[in-house]
Amino acid sequence: MLFICFSLIITTNPKEEEVPVMSYIVANKIIVIDPGHGGRDTGAVRGDIVEKDITLSISQKLAKELSQAGAAVILTRNSDTDMSQEGEKLTKREDLTARVKKANDNNADLFISIHTNAETNPRWFGAQTFYYPKSEASKLLAESIQAELTRILGNTTRKALPGDYFVMENTEMPAVIVEVGFISNYREGRLLLDEEYQGKVAFAIFSGIVKSLIPEESDK
């Protein structure tokens, strides 16, 4: 089998940085991307910044990166919808359960949930990745993604942290939640509306996924 090492380019401030990525590593992996919220569930809102819209846009960009590298990508939603059955009253637990079920039913290798953060204090900023504390594989994935967010975005010093979240606890594969930034912070909120910046966020997550899988493959 011939493995090809691709060299991908991403623009950072202010120069272009070449990022070598062994993207073959995700070929044939089943990766579920979960854009947080959707439909009647807007998520956090600050003025014209709506969480459900940002999470979908970044998730679609991430899906494109992964698909081009050969991964089988499944989005829990690919439009402005929630995960309840038609005619059902939406409850948060039903919505989250449907997202988990989609990942488990498809025997996914990885589950990546995309969200934004928001606080009453506008000073807080920075993307951050969370993992289920009882899963070492999830921790390694989260740390790899966080390292790439830090390196590529250049505007966060946050660390990957454990968290007891329903989707991570109930999925049967390594799972993380990526909070891509604080929409309550004026500067970061405006950045998260920018298509180019969204692309950088998606690329950073993609690069983190790829790098997290390299040790797993090299041991085989």
PDB file of C-alpha atoms in Angstrom:
ATOM      1  CA  MET A   1       0.000   0.000   0.000  1.00  0.00           C
ATOM      2  CA  LEU A   2       1.374   3.393  -0.986  1.00  0.00           C
ATOM      3  CA  PHE A   3       1.123   6.107   1.622  1.00  0.00           C
ATOM      4  CA  ILE A   4       1.384   9.693   0.409  1.00  0.00           C
ATOM      5  CA  CYS A   5       2.358  12.559   2.661  1.00  0.00           C
ATOM      6  CA  PHE A   6       0.538  15.766   1.741  1.00  0.00           C
ATOM      7  CA  SER A   7       1.766  19.257   2.522  1.00  0.00           C
ATOM      8  CA  LEU A   8      -1.097  21.640   3.280  1.00  0.00           C
ATOM      9  CA  ILE A   9      -0.813  25.420   3.444  1.00  0.00           C
ATOM     10  CA  ILE A  10      -2.599  27.689   5.866  1.00  0.00           C
ATOM     11  CA  THR A  11      -2.130  31.416   6.194  1.00  0.00           C
ATOM     12  CA  THR A  12      -1.228  32.671   9.640  1.00  0.00           C
ATOM     13  CA  ASN A  13      -0.363  36.171  10.843  1.00  0.00           C
ATOM     14  CA  PRO A  14       1.363  37.576   8.935  1.00  0.00           C
ATOM     15  CA  LYS A  15       3.111  34.920   6.853  1.00  0.00           C
ATOM     16  CA  GLU A  16       2.251  31.593   5.293  1.00  0.00           C
ATOM     17  CA  GLU A  17       3.291  28.580   7.315  1.00  0.00           C
ATOM     18  CA  GLU A  18       3.674  25.191   5.700  1.00  0.00           C
ATOM     19  CA  VAL A  19       2.055  22.473   7.757  1.00  0.00           C
ATOM     20  CA  PRO A  20       3.115  18.935   6.801  1.00  0.00           C
ATOM     21  CA  VAL A  21       0.189  16.622   7.465  1.00  0.00           C
ATOM     22  CA  MET A  22       0.144  12.878   6.918  1.00  0.00           C
ATOM     23  CA  SER A  23      -3.477  13.075   5.924  1.00  0.00           C
ATOM     24  CA  TYR A  24      -3.637   9.478   4.675  1.00  0.00           C
ATOM     25  CA  ILE A  25      -3.980   8.570   8.342  1.00  0.00           C
ATOM     26  CA  VAL A  26      -7.704   9.391   8.348  1.00  0.00           C
ATOM     27  CA  ALA A  27      -8.496   7.468   5.154  1.00  0.00           C
ATOM     28  CA  ASN A  28     -11.449   5.119   5.723  1.00  0.00           C
ATOM     29  CA  LYS A  29     -11.938   6.345   9.286  1.00  0.00           C
ATOM     30  CA  ILE A  30     -15.582   7.008  10.149  1.00  0.00           C
ATOM     31  CA  ILE A  31     -15.704  10.412  11.795  1.00  0.00           C
ATOM     32  CA  VAL A  32     -18.905  11.936  13.135  1.00  0.00           C
ATOM     33  CA  ILE A  33     -18.935  15.726  13.319  1.00  0.00           C
ATOM     34  CA  ASP A  34     -21.602  17.201  15.549  1.00  0.00           C
ATOM     35  CA  PRO A  35     -22.511  20.873  14.950  1.00  0.00           C
ATOM     36  CA  GLY A  36     -23.923  21.944  18.296  1.00  0.00           C
ATOM     37  CA  HIS A  37     -27.546  23.073  18.613  1.00  0.00           C
ATOM     38  CA  GLY A  38     -29.684  23.795  15.523  1.00  0.00           C
ATOM     39  CA  GLY A  39     -33.271  24.530  14.556  1.00  0.00           C
ATOM     40  CA  ARG A  40     -35.296  25.754  17.530  1.00  0.00           C
ATOM     41  CA  ASP A  41     -32.215  25.432  19.739  1.00  0.00           C
ATOM     42  CA  THR A  42     -30.105  28.465  18.866  1.00  0.00           C
ATOM     43  CA  GLY A  43     -27.427  27.923  21.460  1.00  0.00           C
ATOM     44  CA  ALA A  44     -25.748  31.069  22.764  1.00  0.00           C
ATOM     45  CA  VAL A  45     -26.662  34.357  21.074  1.00  0.00           C
ATOM     46  CA  ARG A  46     -24.868  37.682  21.276  1.00  0.00           C
ATOM     47  CA  GLY A  47     -26.366  40.278  18.927  1.00  0.00           C
ATOM     48  CA  ASP A  48     -25.997  38.965  15.367  1.00  0.00           C
ATOM     49  CA  ILE A  49     -23.752  36.102  16.485  1.00  0.00           C
ATOM     50  CA  VAL A  50     -25.674  32.829  16.825  1.00  0.00           C
ATOM     51  CA  GLU A  51     -23.954  29.686  18.050  1.00  0.00           C
ATOM     52  CA  LYS A  52     -25.921  27.224  15.893  1.00  0.00           C
ATOM     53  CA  ASP A  53     -24.848  29.039  12.702  1.00  0.00           C
ATOM     54  CA  ILE A  54     -21.163  29.187  13.596  1.00  0.00           C
ATOM     55  CA  THR A  55     -21.016  25.546  14.659  1.00  0.00           C
ATOM     56  CA  LEU A  56     -22.625  24.393  11.411  1.00  0.00           C
ATOM     57  CA  SER A  57     -20.326  26.486   9.219  1.00  0.00           C
ATOM     58  CA  ILE A  58     -17.134  25.322  10.950  1.00  0.00           C
ATOM     59  CA  SER A  59     -18.366  21.716  10.987  1.00  0.00           C
ATOM     60  CA  GLN A  60     -18.998  21.800   7.237  1.00  0.00           C
ATOM     61  CA  LYS A  61     -15.504  23.170   6.642  1.00  0.00           C
ATOM     62  CA  LEU A  62     -14.020  20.467   8.868  1.00  0.00           C
ATOM     63  CA  ALA A  63     -16.051  17.820   7.034  1.00  0.00           C
ATOM     64  CA  LYS A  64     -14.593  19.015   3.732  1.00  0.00           C
ATOM     65  CA  GLU A  65     -11.017  18.784   5.036  1.00  0.00           C
ATOM     66  CA  LEU A  66     -11.582  15.267   6.354  1.00  0.00           C
ATOM     67  CA  SER A  67     -13.442  14.062   3.260  1.00  0.00           C
ATOM     68  CA  GLN A  68     -10.677  15.298   0.975  1.00  0.00           C
ATOM     69  CA  ALA A  69      -8.232  13.267   3.081  1.00  0.00           C
ATOM     70  CA  GLY A  70     -10.304  10.119   2.580  1.00  0.00           C
ATOM     71  CA  ALA A  71     -12.346   9.944   5.777  1.00  0.00           C
ATOM     72  CA  ALA A  72     -15.972   8.840   5.783  1.00  0.00           C
ATOM     73  CA  VAL A  73     -17.622  11.853   7.392  1.00  0.00           C
ATOM     74  CA  ILE A  74     -21.071  11.913   8.974  1.00  0.00           C
ATOM     75  CA  LEU A  75     -22.610  15.186  10.142  1.00  0.00           C
ATOM     76  CA  THR A  76     -25.255  14.889  12.848  1.00  0.00           C
ATOM     77  CA  ARG A  77     -26.947  17.782  11.044  1.00  0.00           C
ATOM     78  CA  ASN A  78     -26.126  19.464   7.753  1.00  0.00           C
ATOM     79  CA  SER A  79     -28.675  22.281   7.902  1.00  0.00           C
ATOM     80  CA  ASP A  80     -30.444  24.457  10.456  1.00  0.00           C
ATOM     81  CA  THR A  81     -32.355  21.627  12.105  1.00  0.00           C
ATOM     82  CA  ASP A  82     -32.486  19.984  15.500  1.00  0.00           C
ATOM     83  CA  MET A  83     -32.275  16.257  16.163  1.00  0.00           C
ATOM     84  CA  SER A  84     -35.858  15.653  17.312  1.00  0.00           C
ATOM     85  CA  GLN A  85     -38.284  13.576  15.259  1.00  0.00           C
ATOM     86  CA  GLU A  86     -40.783  15.537  13.184  1.00  0.00           C
ATOM     87  CA  GLY A  87     -43.774  16.494  15.318  1.00  0.00           C
ATOM     88  CA  GLU A  88     -42.001  15.758  18.587  1.00  0.00           C
ATOM     89  CA  LYS A  89     -41.532  18.349  21.262  1.00  0.00           C
ATOM     90  CA  LEU A  90     -37.831  19.058  21.484  1.00  0.00           C
ATOM     91  CA  THR A  91     -36.113  18.254  24.737  1.00  0.00           C
ATOM     92  CA  LYS A  92     -32.417  18.720  25.256  1.00  0.00           C
ATOM     93  CA  ARG A  93     -31.892  15.118  26.336  1.00  0.00           C
ATOM     94  CA  GLU A  94     -33.738  13.758  23.268  1.00  0.00           C
ATOM     95  CA  ASP A  95     -31.606  15.937  21.015  1.00  0.00           C
ATOM     96  CA  LEU A  96     -28.341  14.822  22.606  1.00  0.00           C
ATOM     97  CA  THR A  97     -29.439  11.185  22.649  1.00  0.00           C
ATOM     98  CA  ALA A  98     -30.112  11.325  18.903  1.00  0.00           C
ATOM     99  CA  ARG A  99     -26.617  12.699  18.274  1.00  0.00           C
ATOM    100  CA  VAL A 100     -25.031   9.940  20.334  1.00  0.00           C
ATOM    101  CA  LYS A 101     -27.156   7.295  18.622  1.00  0.00           C
ATOM    102  CA  LYS A 102     -26.054   8.482  15.184  1.00  0.00           C
ATOM    103  CA  ALA A 103     -22.413   8.024  16.151  1.00  0.00           C
ATOM    104  CA  ASN A 104     -22.892   4.667  17.855  1.00  0.00           C
ATOM    105  CA  ASP A 105     -25.154   3.230  15.131  1.00  0.00           C
ATOM    106  CA  ASN A 106     -22.553   4.070  12.488  1.00  0.00           C
ATOM    107  CA  ASN A 107     -19.685   2.516  14.480  1.00  0.00           C
ATOM    108  CA  ALA A 108     -17.767   5.757  14.252  1.00  0.00           C
ATOM    109  CA  ASP A 109     -14.063   5.884  15.011  1.00  0.00           C
ATOM    110  CA  LEU A 110     -14.215   9.446  16.369  1.00  0.00           C
ATOM    111  CA  PHE A 111     -16.874  11.913  17.526  1.00  0.00           C
ATOM    112  CA  ILE A 112     -16.132  15.641  17.300  1.00  0.00           C
ATOM    113  CA  SER A 113     -18.733  18.050  18.703  1.00  0.00           C
ATOM    114  CA  ILE A 114     -18.388  21.735  17.794  1.00  0.00           C
ATOM    115  CA  HIS A 115     -19.685  24.509  20.070  1.00  0.00           C
ATOM    116  CA  THR A 116     -19.008  28.129  20.975  1.00  0.00           C
ATOM    117  CA  ASN A 117     -18.556  29.501  24.463  1.00  0.00           C
ATOM    118  CA  ALA A 118     -20.221  32.507  26.110  1.00  0.00           C
ATOM    119  CA  GLU A 119     -19.920  34.201  29.484  1.00  0.00           C
ATOM    120  CA  THR A 120     -21.408  37.272  31.129  1.00  0.00           C
ATOM    121  CA  ASN A 121     -17.885  38.690  31.486  1.00  0.00           C
ATOM    122  CA  PRO A 122     -16.700  39.680  27.975  1.00  0.00           C
ATOM    123  CA  ARG A 123     -13.005  39.480  28.846  1.00  0.00           C
ATOM    124  CA  TRP A 124     -12.743  35.699  28.399  1.00  0.00           C
ATOM    125  CA  PHE A 125     -11.527  34.358  25.067  1.00  0.00           C
ATOM    126  CA  GLY A 126      -9.833  31.361  23.492  1.00  0.00           C
ATOM    127  CA  ALA A 127     -10.773  28.029  21.948  1.00  0.00           C
ATOM    128  CA  GLN A 128     -10.744  25.033  24.292  1.00  0.00           C
ATOM    129  CA  THR A 129     -11.218  21.282  23.908  1.00  0.00           C
ATOM    130  CA  PHE A 130     -12.889  18.956  26.414  1.00  0.00           C
ATOM    131  CA  TYR A 131     -12.713  15.185  26.839  1.00  0.00           C
ATOM    132  CA  TYR A 132     -14.404  12.510  28.957  1.00  0.00           C
ATOM    133  CA  PRO A 133     -12.113  11.917  31.969  1.00  0.00           C
ATOM    134  CA  LYS A 134     -12.486   8.124  31.892  1.00  0.00           C
ATOM    135  CA  SER A 135     -11.255   7.837  28.292  1.00  0.00           C
ATOM    136  CA  GLU A 136      -7.509   8.048  27.701  1.00  0.00           C
ATOM    137  CA  ALA A 137      -8.044   7.980  23.927  1.00  0.00           C
ATOM    138  CA  SER A 138     -10.380  10.973  24.182  1.00  0.00           C
ATOM    139  CA  LYS A 139      -7.818  12.818  26.287  1.00  0.00           C
ATOM    140  CA  LEU A 140      -5.078  12.245  23.702  1.00  0.00           C
ATOM    141  CA  LEU A 141      -7.390  13.409  20.911  1.00  0.00           C
ATOM    142  CA  ALA A 142      -8.376  16.534  22.845  1.00  0.00           C
ATOM    143  CA  GLU A 143      -4.780  17.417  23.679  1.00  0.00           C
ATOM    144  CA  SER A 144      -3.747  17.029  20.049  1.00  0.00           C
ATOM    145  CA  ILE A 145      -6.588  19.238  18.810  1.00  0.00           C
ATOM    146  CA  GLN A 146      -5.894  21.829  21.498  1.00  0.00           C
ATOM    147  CA  ALA A 147      -2.211  21.942  20.589  1.00  0.00           C
ATOM    148  CA  GLU A 148      -3.086  22.659  16.958  1.00  0.00           C
ATOM    149  CA  LEU A 149      -5.660  25.306  17.887  1.00  0.00           C
ATOM    150  CA  THR A 150      -2.971  27.003  19.961  1.00  0.00           C
ATOM    151  CA  ARG A 151      -0.340  26.748  17.232  1.00  0.00           C
ATOM    152  CA  ILE A 152      -2.453  27.699  14.225  1.00  0.00           C
ATOM    153  CA  LEU A 153      -4.806  30.305  15.690  1.00  0.00           C
ATOM    154  CA  GLY A 154      -2.145  31.883  17.887  1.00  0.00           C
ATOM    155  CA  ASN A 155      -4.716  33.433  20.218  1.00  0.00           C
ATOM    156  CA  THR A 156      -5.342  30.854  22.933  1.00  0.00           C
ATOM    157  CA  THR A 157      -3.202  29.455  25.719  1.00  0.00           C
ATOM    158  CA  ARG A 158      -5.973  27.269  27.100  1.00  0.00           C
ATOM    159  CA  LYS A 159      -5.409  23.591  27.819  1.00  0.00           C
ATOM    160  CA  ALA A 160      -7.578  20.573  27.071  1.00  0.00           C
ATOM    161  CA  LEU A 161      -9.714  19.777  30.099  1.00  0.00           C
ATOM    162  CA  PRO A 162     -11.875  16.880  31.331  1.00  0.00           C
ATOM    163  CA  GLY A 163     -15.632  17.366  31.355  1.00  0.00           C
ATOM    164  CA  ASP A 164     -18.676  15.246  32.178  1.00  0.00           C
ATOM    165  CA  TYR A 165     -20.857  15.949  29.151  1.00  0.00           C
ATOM    166  CA  PHE A 166     -23.626  13.631  27.970  1.00  0.00           C
ATOM    167  CA  VAL A 167     -22.395  13.164  24.401  1.00  0.00           C
ATOM    168  CA  MET A 168     -18.874  12.269  25.501  1.00  0.00           C
ATOM    169  CA  GLU A 169     -19.997   9.942  28.267  1.00  0.00           C
ATOM    170  CA  ASN A 170     -22.408   7.974  26.083  1.00  0.00           C
ATOM    171  CA  THR A 171     -20.568   7.629  22.784  1.00  0.00           C
ATOM    172  CA  GLU A 172     -18.705   4.357  22.256  1.00  0.00           C
ATOM    173  CA  MET A 173     -15.661   5.900  20.593  1.00  0.00           C
ATOM    174  CA  PRO A 174     -13.144   8.641  21.475  1.00  0.00           C
ATOM    175  CA  ALA A 175     -15.162  11.857  21.704  1.00  0.00           C
ATOM    176  CA  VAL A 176     -14.362  15.509  22.323  1.00  0.00           C
ATOM    177  CA  ILE A 177     -16.161  18.821  22.470  1.00  0.00           C
ATOM    178  CA  VAL A 178     -14.364  21.744  20.852  1.00  0.00           C
ATOM    179  CA  GLU A 179     -15.481  25.158  22.104  1.00  0.00           C
ATOM    180  CA  VAL A 180     -14.125  27.214  19.216  1.00  0.00           C
ATOM    181  CA  GLY A 181     -14.140  30.536  21.064  1.00  0.00           C
ATOM    182  CA  PHE A 182     -16.190  32.994  23.113  1.00  0.00           C
ATOM    183  CA  ILE A 183     -18.897  34.847  21.203  1.00  0.00           C
ATOM    184  CA  SER A 184     -19.271  37.007  24.329  1.00  0.00           C
ATOM    185  CA  ASN A 185     -15.818  38.471  23.616  1.00  0.00           C
ATOM    186  CA  TYR A 186     -16.228  41.215  21.019  1.00  0.00           C
ATOM    187  CA  ARG A 187     -13.049  40.543  19.043  1.00  0.00           C
ATOM    188  CA  GLU A 188     -13.356  36.770  19.081  1.00  0.00           C
ATOM    189  CA  GLY A 189     -17.053  36.953  18.286  1.00  0.00           C
ATOM    190  CA  ARG A 190     -16.357  38.993  15.150  1.00  0.00           C
ATOM    191  CA  LEU A 191     -13.574  36.596  14.168  1.00  0.00           C
ATOM    192  CA  LEU A 192     -15.940  33.635  14.456  1.00  0.00           C
ATOM    193  CA  LEU A 193     -18.236  35.265  11.890  1.00  0.00           C
ATOM    194  CA  ASP A 194     -15.353  35.495   9.412  1.00  0.00           C
ATOM    195  CA  GLU A 195     -15.246  32.701   6.814  1.00  0.00           C
ATOM    196  CA  GLU A 196     -11.452  32.713   6.580  1.00  0.00           C
ATOM    197  CA  TYR A 197     -11.058  32.459  10.346  1.00  0.00           C
ATOM    198  CA  GLN A 198     -13.619  29.667  10.459  1.00  0.00           C
ATOM    199  CA  GLY A 199     -11.489  27.863   7.886  1.00  0.00           C
ATOM    200  CA  LYS A 200      -8.426  28.201  10.110  1.00  0.00           C
ATOM    201  CA  VAL A 201     -10.346  26.796  13.061  1.00  0.00           C
ATOM    202  CA  ALA A 202     -11.533  23.859  10.954  1.00  0.00           C
ATOM    203  CA  PHE A 203      -8.012  23.216   9.669  1.00  0.00           C
ATOM    204  CA  ALA A 204      -6.592  23.294  13.205  1.00  0.00           C
ATOM    205  CA  ILE A 205      -9.125  20.695  14.349  1.00  0.00           C
ATOM    206  CA  PHE A 206      -8.401  18.588  11.261  1.00  0.00           C
ATOM    207  CA  SER A 207      -4.658  18.769  11.873  1.00  0.00           C
ATOM    208  CA  GLY A 208      -5.166  17.807  15.513  1.00  0.00           C
ATOM    209  CA  ILE A 209      -7.238  14.790  14.515  1.00  0.00           C
ATOM    210  CA  VAL A 210      -4.600  13.638  12.034  1.00  0.00           C
ATOM    211  CA  LYS A 211      -1.726  14.052  14.473  1.00  0.00           C
ATOM    212  CA  SER A 212      -3.614  12.212  17.211  1.00  0.00           C
ATOM    213  CA  LEU A 213      -3.916   9.154  14.977  1.00  0.00           C
ATOM    214  CA  ILE A 214      -0.288   8.908  13.857  1.00  0.00           C
ATOM    215  CA  PRO A 215       0.980   6.958  16.938  1.00  0.00           C
ATOM    216  CA  GLU A 216      -1.963   4.570  16.679  1.00  0.00           C
ATOM    217  CA  GLU A 217      -1.124   3.746  13.067  1.00  0.00           C
ATOM    218  CA  SER A 218       2.646   3.568  13.533  1.00  0.00           C
ATOM    219  CA  ASP A 219       2.240   0.929  16.257  1.00  0.00           C
ATOM    220  CA  LYS A 220       0.509  -1.459  13.860  1.00  0.00           C
TER     221      LYS A 220
END
